[in-house]
Coordinates of C-alpha atoms in Angstrom, one line a residue:
M623 CA 188.6 29.8 91.3
S624 CA 184.8 29.9 90.9
I625 CA 184.5 26.9 93.6
A626 CA 186.1 28.9 95.8
L627 CA 184.0 31.4 95.7
T628 CA 180.9 29.5 95.9
L629 CA 182.1 27.9 98.9
S630 CA 183.1 31.1 100.6
G631 CA 179.7 32.9 100.0
P632 CA 177.6 31.0 102.3
S633 CA 180.5 30.5 105.0
R634 CA 180.0 34.2 105.4
L635 CA 176.3 34.5 105.6
S636 CA 176.7 31.6 108.1
A637 CA 179.4 33.5 110.3
A638 CA 177.3 36.3 110.3
A639 CA 173.9 35.0 111.0
S640 CA 175.9 33.2 113.7
A641 CA 177.1 36.3 114.8
S642 CA 174.0 38.1 114.9
A643 CA 172.3 35.1 117.2
S644 CA 174.9 35.3 119.4
D645 CA 174.5 39.2 119.8
A646 CA 170.6 38.8 120.3
S647 CA 171.0 36.1 122.7
S648 CA 173.5 37.9 125.0
G649 CA 170.8 40.1 126.2
G650 CA 168.4 37.0 126.7
P651 CA 164.8 36.8 126.0
F652 CA 164.1 40.3 128.1
A653 CA 166.3 41.6 125.5
W654 CA 163.7 43.6 123.7
L655 CA 162.1 44.8 127.0
Q656 CA 165.5 46.2 128.3
E657 CA 165.9 47.9 125.2
L658 CA 162.5 49.5 125.6
M659 CA 163.3 50.7 129.0
G660 CA 166.7 52.0 127.9
Q661 CA 165.4 54.6 125.5
V662 CA 163.2 55.8 128.6
P663 CA 165.3 58.7 130.7
E664 CA 166.8 56.7 133.8
L665 CA 165.1 59.3 136.2
A666 CA 161.9 58.7 134.8
Q667 CA 162.0 54.8 135.2
P668 CA 161.2 54.8 138.7
L669 CA 158.2 57.2 137.7
I670 CA 156.8 54.7 135.4
L671 CA 157.2 52.1 137.9
V672 CA 155.2 54.1 140.4
L673 CA 152.7 54.7 137.8
A674 CA 152.3 50.8 137.1
G675 CA 151.9 50.0 140.7
A676 CA 148.8 51.8 141.0
I677 CA 147.0 49.8 138.4
P678 CA 144.7 47.0 140.0
F679 CA 145.4 43.3 138.9
F680 CA 149.3 44.7 138.5
E681 CA 149.9 46.3 141.3
G682 CA 153.2 46.6 143.2
E683 CA 154.3 42.3 142.2
G684 CA 153.8 43.4 138.4
A685 CA 155.4 46.6 138.5
A686 CA 158.5 45.6 140.6
A687 CA 159.1 42.1 137.8
L688 CA 158.6 44.5 134.9
G689 CA 161.2 46.6 136.5
V690 CA 163.7 44.1 137.2
L691 CA 163.5 42.2 133.9
S692 CA 163.6 45.5 132.0
G693 CA 167.0 46.3 134.0
V694 CA 166.3 48.4 136.6
N695 CA 168.0 48.0 139.7
P696 CA 166.2 45.9 141.8
V697 CA 166.0 48.1 145.1
V698 CA 164.7 50.9 143.2
A699 CA 162.1 48.7 141.1
A700 CA 160.7 47.2 144.5
L701 CA 160.5 50.6 146.2
A702 CA 159.1 52.5 143.3
A703 CA 156.8 49.7 142.9
I704 CA 155.7 49.9 146.7
V705 CA 155.0 53.6 146.6
G706 CA 152.7 53.4 143.9
N707 CA 150.8 50.6 145.1
V708 CA 150.5 52.2 148.8
L709 CA 149.2 55.9 147.3
C710 CA 146.7 53.8 145.2
V711 CA 145.8 51.9 148.5
A712 CA 146.0 55.0 150.9
A713 CA 143.5 57.2 148.4
V714 CA 141.2 54.1 148.2
V715 CA 141.2 53.5 152.2
W716 CA 140.5 57.0 152.6
L717 CA 137.7 57.4 149.8
G718 CA 136.0 54.2 151.2
S719 CA 136.4 55.6 155.0
W720 CA 134.9 58.9 154.1
V721 CA 132.1 57.2 152.1
R722 CA 131.2 54.5 154.9
S723 CA 131.3 57.5 157.8
G724 CA 128.6 59.6 155.6
V725 CA 126.6 56.4 154.9
V726 CA 126.5 55.6 159.0
E727 CA 126.1 59.2 159.9
R728 CA 122.8 59.5 158.1
R729 CA 121.5 56.4 159.3
R730 CA 122.2 57.6 162.6
R731 CA 120.1 60.7 161.9
R732 CA 117.2 58.8 160.9
G733 CA 117.2 57.0 163.8
V734 CA 117.2 60.2 165.9
G735 CA 114.6 61.3 164.2
G736 CA 112.1 58.4 164.9
A737 CA 112.4 56.3 161.9
P738 CA 113.9 52.7 162.3
A739 CA 117.5 52.0 162.6
G740 CA 117.4 50.2 159.3
G741 CA 115.8 52.7 157.4
S742 CA 112.5 52.3 155.7
G743 CA 113.5 49.3 154.0
A744 CA 113.7 47.0 157.6
V745 CA 111.3 44.2 158.0
A746 CA 110.7 42.2 160.5
G747 CA 113.1 39.4 161.5
E748 CA 115.9 40.8 159.5
P749 CA 118.6 43.0 160.9
G750 CA 118.5 46.7 159.5
A751 CA 121.2 48.2 157.0
G752 CA 122.1 50.4 160.1
E753 CA 122.3 47.7 162.8
A754 CA 124.6 45.7 160.3
V755 CA 126.7 48.4 159.8
D756 CA 127.0 49.3 163.4
G757 CA 127.4 45.9 164.5
R758 CA 130.7 45.5 162.0
A759 CA 132.0 48.8 163.3
G760 CA 131.4 47.4 166.9
A761 CA 133.3 44.1 166.1
A762 CA 136.2 45.9 164.3
S763 CA 137.0 48.8 166.5
G764 CA 137.1 46.3 169.7
G765 CA 139.2 44.1 168.0
A766 CA 142.1 46.7 166.8
G767 CA 144.5 43.9 168.2
G768 CA 145.9 41.1 166.9
G769 CA 142.2 39.4 166.5
A770 CA 141.0 42.7 165.0
G771 CA 138.1 42.1 162.4
A772 CA 138.0 38.4 163.3
G773 CA 134.0 38.5 163.0
A774 CA 133.6 41.8 161.0
G775 CA 130.9 41.3 158.4
V776 CA 129.8 38.5 159.6
S777 CA 125.9 38.4 160.7
A778 CA 124.9 36.0 163.9
A779 CA 123.8 33.4 161.2
G780 CA 127.3 33.2 159.9
M781 CA 126.6 34.7 156.5
P782 CA 128.8 37.8 155.7
A783 CA 126.1 40.9 156.3
A784 CA 127.3 42.3 153.2
T785 CA 125.1 39.8 151.1
R786 CA 122.2 40.4 153.2
V787 CA 120.7 43.7 151.6
V788 CA 117.0 44.8 151.9
S789 CA 115.7 46.8 148.5
R790 CA 113.3 49.9 148.6
D791 CA 110.6 48.0 148.3
G792 CA 111.1 46.1 151.8
V793 CA 112.0 43.1 150.2
P794 CA 115.2 41.4 151.4
E795 CA 117.5 40.7 148.4
S796 CA 121.1 38.5 148.5
K797 CA 123.5 40.7 146.9
P798 CA 126.2 38.3 144.9
E799 CA 130.0 38.3 145.4
K800 CA 132.6 37.2 143.7
K801 CA 134.9 34.5 144.8
G802 CA 137.4 36.4 145.9
Q803 CA 135.4 38.6 148.3
Q804 CA 134.2 35.4 149.6
R805 CA 137.4 33.9 150.1
L806 CA 138.7 37.6 151.9
K807 CA 135.9 37.1 154.2
R808 CA 136.6 33.7 155.2
W809 CA 139.9 34.6 156.3
L810 CA 138.8 37.9 157.7
V811 CA 136.8 35.6 160.4
K812 CA 139.9 32.9 160.4
F813 CA 142.8 35.1 160.6
G814 CA 141.8 38.7 161.4
V815 CA 142.6 41.7 159.4
P816 CA 146.5 40.4 160.0
G817 CA 146.3 37.3 158.4
A818 CA 143.4 38.4 155.5
S819 CA 145.9 40.9 154.4
L820 CA 148.5 39.0 153.9
L821 CA 146.8 36.3 152.2
A822 CA 144.5 38.9 150.2
P823 CA 146.8 38.9 147.0
L824 CA 146.1 35.1 146.4
A825 CA 142.3 36.4 146.1
L826 CA 142.1 39.9 145.3
P827 CA 144.1 43.2 144.4
T828 CA 145.3 45.0 147.4
M829 CA 143.0 48.0 146.4
F830 CA 139.8 45.9 146.6
T831 CA 141.1 44.0 149.6
A832 CA 141.3 47.6 150.9
A833 CA 137.8 48.9 150.2
T834 CA 136.5 45.4 151.3
L835 CA 137.8 45.6 154.8
V836 CA 137.1 49.6 155.3
G837 CA 133.4 48.3 154.4
T838 CA 133.2 46.3 156.8
G839 CA 134.2 48.8 159.7
V840 CA 138.1 48.0 160.2
S841 CA 139.8 50.9 161.1
K842 CA 141.4 52.5 158.2
S843 CA 144.4 53.1 160.2
W844 CA 144.6 49.3 161.0
V845 CA 143.9 48.5 157.6
M846 CA 146.8 50.7 156.2
L847 CA 149.4 49.0 158.7
W848 CA 148.6 45.5 157.2
Q849 CA 147.9 46.7 154.0
V850 CA 151.4 48.4 153.7
I851 CA 153.5 45.3 155.5
A852 CA 151.4 43.0 152.7
I853 CA 152.5 45.1 149.8
V854 CA 156.0 45.5 151.2
L855 CA 156.5 41.4 151.9
W856 CA 154.9 40.5 148.2
T857 CA 156.6 42.9 146.4
T858 CA 159.7 41.9 147.7
A859 CA 159.2 38.4 147.0
V860 CA 158.6 39.0 143.8
T861 CA 161.4 41.0 143.5
V862 CA 163.8 38.2 144.7
V863 CA 162.4 35.9 142.3
A864 CA 162.1 38.3 139.3
T865 CA 166.1 38.6 139.7
G866 CA 166.9 35.4 140.2
V867 CA 165.1 34.4 136.7
L868 CA 166.9 37.1 135.1
S869 CA 170.4 36.1 136.5
V870 CA 169.5 32.1 135.0
V871 CA 167.7 33.1 131.8
G872 CA 169.4 36.5 131.2
G873 CA 172.9 35.6 132.4

């Protein structure tokens, strides 16, 4: 009798352990994330993804993947992530355009008042800051078609104009740029605004991309158009991939 009890004890424990393991594995590796999202009201879940889509470096792609893996409907997750990313980019574009317009207008007034177009810091042999800005603006506004911005932000010597700045002491300085910004400007020269916008997520977050494009003088409406297209395409692609991963791993 004692032998039977001894044998039945471990068997019950092993059966309970196997049952709990099967319950844990039924939800897949993302069960904890789905349980966490399940504690949030269903109507509030898209709002969380909207906020996540507005975070730099996370953006629409990360928000869409988070939504899909946490059990949110893929269509709802993608739409919410796109909305959050687009709203943040729109704010960056509007603010960047407003700041740049103020800078250009201030330099223009200095030029009308008799000061050099490049400001007091311009030196002989170097393009003035105002000339660099106006040159970029002309290149961008003249190319509002498929090749818009092909020469935006690039000086005649082939160096990005944003890297050539003049200090208040009149000494030309070189402003270092990150590798992502340099890569974006190369794409901008080679492919124009459409190609640079579509490839930009490989180098920079969309917020930084939008600020860089507006800073080079590209029309804000043209920047917004291609940023929205890029956000929709990249977010949709990540949503499809995340849905496939969830169906394979979590299924």
